[in-house]
Amino acid sequence: MLRVRDIDENELIARFRKVLPPGKRTDIGSGDDCAVIAAPEKHFIVTTDVLVEGRHFRTDWSQAHDIGRRAAAQNLADITAMGGQASALVVSLVTPPDISVDWLVDLVSGFGECTARVGAEVVGGDLSSGDSLVIAVTAMGYCPHGIITRSGAQVGDIVAVAGTLGYSAAGLDLLSKGYWDPAALSRAERLDTKSQDAEVNTATQQQHIRDNTAVSAVSAEEAVSIYRVPRPPMESGIEAAHKGAHAMMDISDGLLIDGQRMAQASNVRIDLSFHLLEPYISALKDLAAVCGTDPTRWVLQGGEDHSLLVIFPPNVTLPAGMKPVGMVREVNADQGAGVYIEGEKVTGIGGWDHFAHS
């Protein structure tokens, strides 16, 4: 097995370039001191994120390809949340020297698979050795219909969500509590495998749900798959901006905590409806019973689905794939900016906090 320590940096980068797609706006890509990206809109949006092995992903729970896709998806979700289109990314890797070169190239290939979907190119980065794998990503883009921030919510607006809620948290619980075998192939992985032995049907997958539960292996697989690789609605941000959205943000840390951030930035009350959230909760009830938890916690506090929280004017017909979950209401002397459910302010918001989990 060829390992990172067995080849030089130039050869490793050359292998990365072979699996990374070109970008639509790249004038000069990797290989120079700086990349050059076209920006005819006269503005540029930038976001950055870092993933640390053992904290944001586990190599015994996810294949290299999925880790790469995850790293790309969560950064592209931020671009989407500004009503943006990604144009380029810069990726830096800290890698232990004994990691397999093929494994690392597979990770980069997964990253490229995700960026190809939006026409963006990895135009540079850096490499270093270290004790654990660290992936640092900076994504850049532009907003064809104007920049949408989290501070534009107005009283009377509709609160909507595009994407999943609670599935990533459910997948994390299934893996961490031992109810799903991390070695089990996903349906996509099975279809991509030549071996007939990999064509495992739903009945066989059922064995990975332990304790003789009657829960659907398909729903469990979906949750684990979304935990491994979030599915941000990449096209929804631009569509929402085109439809006149007042505010948007990526739901990375949980509906409540991110809704709180939006409410405070806009100085409004975001009032969620349990009735409108019930379909999200019901979809996860069986899995929650397996894990011994309340599915409402996953839906309200679960992070890393990287769905889109969108605020629309009240007269707008919501685009396909976006569902209403509440209303924006006025603050007053008794009810300050924050998240409410059926008019009652939520305390103990929960959600993911990087330093609270250290």
Coordinates of C-alpha atoms in Angstrom, one line a residue:
M1 CA 0.0 0.0 0.0
L2 CA 1.4 3.4 -1.0
R3 CA 1.2 5.8 1.9
V4 CA 1.5 9.6 2.0
R5 CA 5.0 9.4 3.5
D6 CA 6.1 7.4 0.4
I7 CA 5.6 10.2 -2.1
D8 CA 6.4 13.9 -2.3
E9 CA 3.9 16.8 -2.1
N10 CA 4.0 17.5 -5.9
E11 CA 3.0 13.9 -6.8
L12 CA 0.2 13.9 -4.2
I13 CA -1.2 17.2 -5.6
A14 CA -0.9 15.8 -9.1
R15 CA -3.1 12.9 -8.1
F16 CA -5.6 15.3 -6.5
R17 CA -5.8 17.3 -9.7
K18 CA -6.8 14.2 -11.7
V19 CA -10.0 13.7 -9.7
L20 CA -11.0 17.4 -9.4
P21 CA -13.3 19.0 -11.9
P22 CA -12.8 22.4 -13.6
G23 CA -14.8 25.4 -12.6
K24 CA -16.8 27.8 -14.8
R25 CA -15.3 30.9 -13.4
T26 CA -11.6 30.0 -13.0
D27 CA -9.2 32.2 -15.0
I28 CA -6.1 30.7 -13.3
G29 CA -6.4 27.6 -11.2
S30 CA -4.0 25.8 -8.9
G31 CA -0.3 25.8 -9.6
D32 CA 0.4 29.5 -9.2
D33 CA 1.0 31.6 -6.1
C34 CA -2.7 32.6 -6.3
A35 CA -5.7 31.6 -8.2
V36 CA -7.7 34.1 -10.3
I37 CA -11.5 33.9 -10.2
A38 CA -13.8 36.0 -12.4
A39 CA -16.3 38.2 -10.5
P40 CA -18.3 40.2 -13.0
E41 CA -21.0 41.0 -10.3
K42 CA -18.5 43.2 -8.5
H43 CA -19.0 41.3 -5.3
F44 CA -17.6 38.2 -3.8
I45 CA -19.0 36.0 -0.9
V46 CA -16.6 34.0 1.2
T47 CA -17.1 31.3 3.9
T48 CA -14.7 29.0 5.7
D49 CA -15.0 25.9 7.8
V50 CA -12.8 23.3 9.4
L51 CA -13.4 19.6 10.0
V52 CA -11.3 17.6 12.5
E53 CA -11.1 13.9 12.6
G54 CA -12.8 12.4 15.7
R55 CA -14.9 15.5 16.2
H56 CA -16.6 16.2 12.9
F57 CA -16.2 12.8 11.3
R58 CA -14.9 9.3 12.1
T59 CA -13.0 7.2 9.6
D60 CA -14.5 4.1 11.0
W61 CA -18.0 5.4 10.4
S62 CA -17.5 7.0 7.0
Q63 CA -15.6 6.1 3.8
A64 CA -13.1 8.5 2.5
H65 CA -15.3 9.5 -0.5
D66 CA -18.2 10.5 1.9
I67 CA -15.9 12.5 4.1
G68 CA -14.8 14.5 1.1
R69 CA -18.4 15.0 0.0
R70 CA -19.4 16.1 3.6
A71 CA -16.6 18.7 3.7
A72 CA -17.7 20.2 0.4
A73 CA -21.4 20.1 1.2
Q74 CA -21.3 21.9 4.5
N75 CA -19.3 24.8 2.9
L76 CA -21.4 25.0 -0.2
A77 CA -24.5 25.2 2.1
D78 CA -23.2 28.5 3.4
I79 CA -22.9 29.9 -0.1
T80 CA -26.5 28.7 -0.8
A81 CA -27.7 30.4 2.3
M82 CA -26.7 33.8 0.9
G83 CA -28.6 33.2 -2.3
G84 CA -25.3 32.4 -3.8
Q85 CA -23.7 30.3 -6.5
A86 CA -20.3 28.8 -5.6
S87 CA -17.4 29.6 -8.0
A88 CA -14.3 28.3 -6.3
L89 CA -12.9 26.6 -3.2
V90 CA -9.5 26.4 -1.5
V91 CA -8.8 23.3 0.6
S92 CA -6.0 22.7 3.1
L93 CA -5.3 19.2 4.5
V94 CA -3.4 18.2 7.5
T95 CA -2.8 14.4 7.2
P96 CA -0.9 11.8 9.2
P97 CA 2.0 10.4 7.0
D98 CA 0.8 6.8 7.3
I99 CA -2.6 7.4 5.5
S100 CA -3.0 5.5 2.3
V101 CA -2.6 7.7 -0.8
D102 CA -5.5 6.0 -2.5
W103 CA -7.7 6.7 0.6
L104 CA -6.8 10.4 0.5
V105 CA -7.3 10.6 -3.3
D106 CA -10.7 9.0 -2.8
L107 CA -11.5 11.7 -0.2
V108 CA -10.5 14.4 -2.7
S109 CA -12.5 12.7 -5.4
G110 CA -15.6 12.9 -3.2
F111 CA -15.0 16.5 -2.6
G112 CA -14.8 17.1 -6.3
E113 CA -18.0 15.1 -7.0
C114 CA -19.9 17.6 -4.8
T115 CA -18.3 20.7 -6.3
A116 CA -18.9 19.5 -9.8
R117 CA -22.6 19.7 -9.0
V118 CA -22.4 23.5 -8.7
G119 CA -19.7 24.1 -11.3
A120 CA -17.1 25.2 -8.8
E121 CA -13.4 24.3 -8.9
V122 CA -10.8 23.6 -6.2
V123 CA -8.3 26.2 -7.2
G124 CA -5.6 25.7 -4.5
G125 CA -4.8 24.9 -0.9
D126 CA -2.1 23.6 1.3
L127 CA -0.8 20.3 2.7
S128 CA 0.9 19.6 6.0
S129 CA 1.6 16.5 8.1
G130 CA 0.1 16.1 11.6
D131 CA -1.2 13.6 14.1
S132 CA -4.8 13.6 12.9
L133 CA -6.7 14.4 9.7
V134 CA -7.9 18.0 9.5
I135 CA -9.8 19.5 6.5
A136 CA -10.0 23.3 6.2
V137 CA -12.1 24.6 3.4
T138 CA -12.8 28.1 2.1
A139 CA -15.6 28.5 -0.4
M140 CA -16.2 31.5 -2.6
G141 CA -19.1 32.6 -4.8
Y142 CA -21.5 35.3 -6.0
C143 CA -25.2 36.1 -5.7
P144 CA -27.0 36.4 -9.1
H145 CA -30.2 37.9 -7.6
G146 CA -28.7 39.9 -4.8
I147 CA -27.2 39.1 -1.4
I148 CA -29.6 37.6 1.2
T149 CA -28.5 37.9 4.9
R150 CA -30.0 36.5 8.1
S151 CA -31.0 40.0 9.3
G152 CA -33.8 40.8 6.9
A153 CA -36.8 39.0 8.4
Q154 CA -39.9 41.3 8.7
V155 CA -43.0 41.1 10.8
G156 CA -45.7 39.0 9.1
D157 CA -43.2 37.0 6.9
I158 CA -43.5 33.3 6.4
V159 CA -40.8 31.0 8.0
A160 CA -39.9 28.1 5.7
V161 CA -37.5 25.3 5.5
A162 CA -35.9 23.5 2.5
G163 CA -34.3 20.2 3.1
T164 CA -34.4 17.7 6.0
L165 CA -34.6 18.3 9.7
G166 CA -33.3 15.9 12.4
Y167 CA -32.0 13.2 10.1
S168 CA -28.3 13.8 10.7
A169 CA -28.9 13.8 14.4
A170 CA -30.8 10.5 14.1
G171 CA -28.0 9.0 12.1
L172 CA -25.4 10.1 14.7
D173 CA -27.5 8.5 17.4
L174 CA -27.9 5.2 15.5
L175 CA -24.2 5.0 15.0
S176 CA -23.0 6.1 18.4
K177 CA -25.5 3.9 20.2
G178 CA -24.6 0.9 18.1
Y179 CA -28.0 0.4 16.3
W180 CA -26.4 0.6 12.9
D181 CA -23.4 -1.3 11.7
P182 CA -21.0 1.4 10.2
A183 CA -19.7 -1.3 7.8
A184 CA -23.1 -1.6 6.1
L185 CA -23.1 -0.2 2.6
S186 CA -25.6 2.4 1.6
R187 CA -27.9 1.8 -1.3
A188 CA -25.8 4.2 -3.5
E189 CA -22.6 2.3 -2.5
R190 CA -24.3 -1.0 -3.3
L191 CA -25.4 0.2 -6.8
D192 CA -21.9 1.5 -7.4
T193 CA -20.3 -1.9 -6.5
K194 CA -19.7 -4.5 -9.2
S195 CA -19.8 -7.4 -6.8
Q196 CA -23.2 -9.2 -6.6
D197 CA -22.5 -9.8 -2.9
A198 CA -23.0 -6.1 -2.4
E199 CA -26.6 -6.2 -3.7
V200 CA -28.0 -6.4 -0.2
N201 CA -31.8 -6.1 -0.1
T202 CA -33.8 -4.3 2.5
A203 CA -34.6 -7.6 4.5
T204 CA -30.8 -8.2 4.8
Q205 CA -30.2 -4.6 5.8
Q206 CA -32.8 -5.1 8.6
Q207 CA -30.2 -7.1 10.6
H208 CA -28.3 -3.9 11.2
I209 CA -31.2 -2.6 13.3
R210 CA -30.6 -4.4 16.5
D211 CA -32.8 -5.4 19.4
N212 CA -35.4 -7.0 17.2
T213 CA -37.1 -3.7 16.3
A214 CA -39.5 -3.4 13.5
V215 CA -38.1 -0.1 12.3
S216 CA -37.5 0.2 8.5
A217 CA -33.9 -0.4 7.5
V218 CA -34.5 2.0 4.7
S219 CA -35.3 4.9 7.0
A220 CA -32.3 4.1 9.2
E221 CA -30.1 4.0 6.2
E222 CA -31.4 7.3 5.1
A223 CA -30.6 8.9 8.4
V224 CA -27.1 7.4 8.6
S225 CA -26.5 8.5 5.0
I226 CA -27.5 12.1 5.7
Y227 CA -25.3 12.1 8.8
R228 CA -22.3 11.0 6.7
V229 CA -23.1 13.3 3.8
P230 CA -25.5 16.2 4.3
R231 CA -27.8 17.1 1.4
P232 CA -28.1 20.9 1.4
P233 CA -30.6 22.1 -1.2
M234 CA -28.0 23.7 -3.4
E235 CA -30.4 25.2 -5.9
S236 CA -32.9 26.5 -3.4
G237 CA -31.0 29.5 -2.2
I238 CA -30.8 31.1 -5.6
E239 CA -34.5 30.3 -6.3
A240 CA -35.5 31.8 -2.9
A241 CA -33.6 35.0 -3.7
H242 CA -35.2 35.2 -7.1
K243 CA -38.6 34.8 -5.3
G244 CA -37.8 37.7 -3.0
A245 CA -36.8 36.0 0.2
H246 CA -36.1 38.6 3.0
A247 CA -33.7 36.4 5.0
M248 CA -31.9 33.1 4.8
M249 CA -29.4 31.0 6.7
D250 CA -27.9 27.5 6.7
I251 CA -29.3 25.3 9.5
S252 CA -26.0 23.9 10.6
D253 CA -26.4 23.8 14.4
G254 CA -30.1 23.1 14.8
L255 CA -33.4 24.8 13.9
L256 CA -33.7 26.4 17.3
I257 CA -30.2 27.8 17.8
D258 CA -30.0 29.0 14.1
G259 CA -33.5 30.4 14.3
Q260 CA -32.5 32.2 17.4
R261 CA -29.5 33.7 15.6
M262 CA -31.7 34.9 12.8
A263 CA -34.3 36.3 15.1
Q264 CA -31.7 38.3 17.0
A265 CA -30.1 39.5 13.8
S266 CA -33.5 40.7 12.5
N267 CA -34.8 41.8 15.9
V268 CA -38.0 39.8 15.5
R269 CA -39.8 36.8 17.0
I270 CA -39.7 33.6 15.0
D271 CA -42.7 31.7 16.0
L272 CA -42.7 28.0 15.0
S273 CA -45.8 25.9 14.6
F274 CA -45.8 22.4 16.1
H275 CA -48.6 21.5 13.6
L276 CA -46.4 22.5 10.7
L277 CA -43.4 20.7 12.2
E278 CA -45.3 17.5 12.9
P279 CA -44.5 15.8 9.5
Y280 CA -40.8 16.2 10.3
I281 CA -41.3 14.7 13.7
S282 CA -43.5 11.9 12.6
A283 CA -41.0 10.8 10.0
L284 CA -38.5 10.0 12.7
K285 CA -40.7 8.5 15.4
D286 CA -39.8 4.9 14.8
L287 CA -36.0 5.6 14.7
A288 CA -36.4 7.7 17.9
A289 CA -38.1 4.8 19.7
V290 CA -35.1 2.6 18.8
C291 CA -32.7 5.2 20.2
G292 CA -34.8 5.9 23.3
T293 CA -35.2 9.6 22.5
D294 CA -37.8 12.1 21.5
P295 CA -37.8 12.8 17.8
T296 CA -38.8 16.4 18.5
R297 CA -35.3 16.9 20.0
W298 CA -33.7 15.8 16.7
V299 CA -35.9 18.0 14.6
L300 CA -35.5 21.1 16.8
Q301 CA -32.0 20.7 18.1
G302 CA -30.3 18.4 15.8
G303 CA -27.5 19.9 13.7
E304 CA -25.7 19.2 10.4
D305 CA -28.6 18.6 8.1
H306 CA -27.5 21.8 6.4
S307 CA -31.0 22.6 5.3
L308 CA -32.1 26.1 4.5
L309 CA -34.1 28.4 6.8
V310 CA -35.8 30.9 4.6
I311 CA -38.0 33.9 5.4
F312 CA -40.5 34.9 2.6
P313 CA -42.9 37.9 2.3
P314 CA -46.5 36.7 3.2
N315 CA -47.8 37.1 -0.4
V316 CA -45.2 34.7 -2.0
T317 CA -46.1 31.3 -3.2
L318 CA -43.3 29.1 -1.8
P319 CA -41.1 27.4 -4.3
A320 CA -41.2 23.6 -4.7
G321 CA -39.4 21.8 -1.9
M322 CA -39.9 24.6 0.7
K323 CA -42.3 24.1 3.5
P324 CA -43.8 26.6 5.9
V325 CA -42.9 26.0 9.6
G326 CA -44.0 29.3 11.2
M327 CA -44.4 33.1 11.1
V328 CA -42.3 36.1 11.9
R329 CA -43.9 38.3 14.7
E330 CA -43.2 41.6 16.3
V331 CA -41.1 42.0 19.5
N332 CA -42.7 43.9 22.4
A333 CA -42.0 44.8 26.0
D334 CA -42.8 41.3 27.2
Q335 CA -41.6 39.2 24.3
G336 CA -38.1 40.0 23.0
A337 CA -36.3 38.7 19.9
G338 CA -35.9 35.0 19.8
V339 CA -37.5 31.6 18.9
Y340 CA -41.0 30.8 20.0
I341 CA -43.2 27.8 19.6
E342 CA -46.9 28.4 19.5
G343 CA -46.3 31.8 21.0
E344 CA -44.2 30.5 23.9
K345 CA -40.6 31.5 24.1
V346 CA -38.2 28.6 23.9
T347 CA -35.6 28.5 26.7
G348 CA -32.6 26.1 26.8
I349 CA -32.3 26.3 23.0
G350 CA -29.8 23.5 22.7
G351 CA -28.2 22.6 19.4
W352 CA -24.5 22.2 18.5
D353 CA -22.0 24.4 20.2
H354 CA -18.4 23.6 19.2
F355 CA -16.9 24.7 22.5
A356 CA -19.6 23.3 24.8
H357 CA -18.8 19.8 23.3
S358 CA -15.0 20.1 23.8

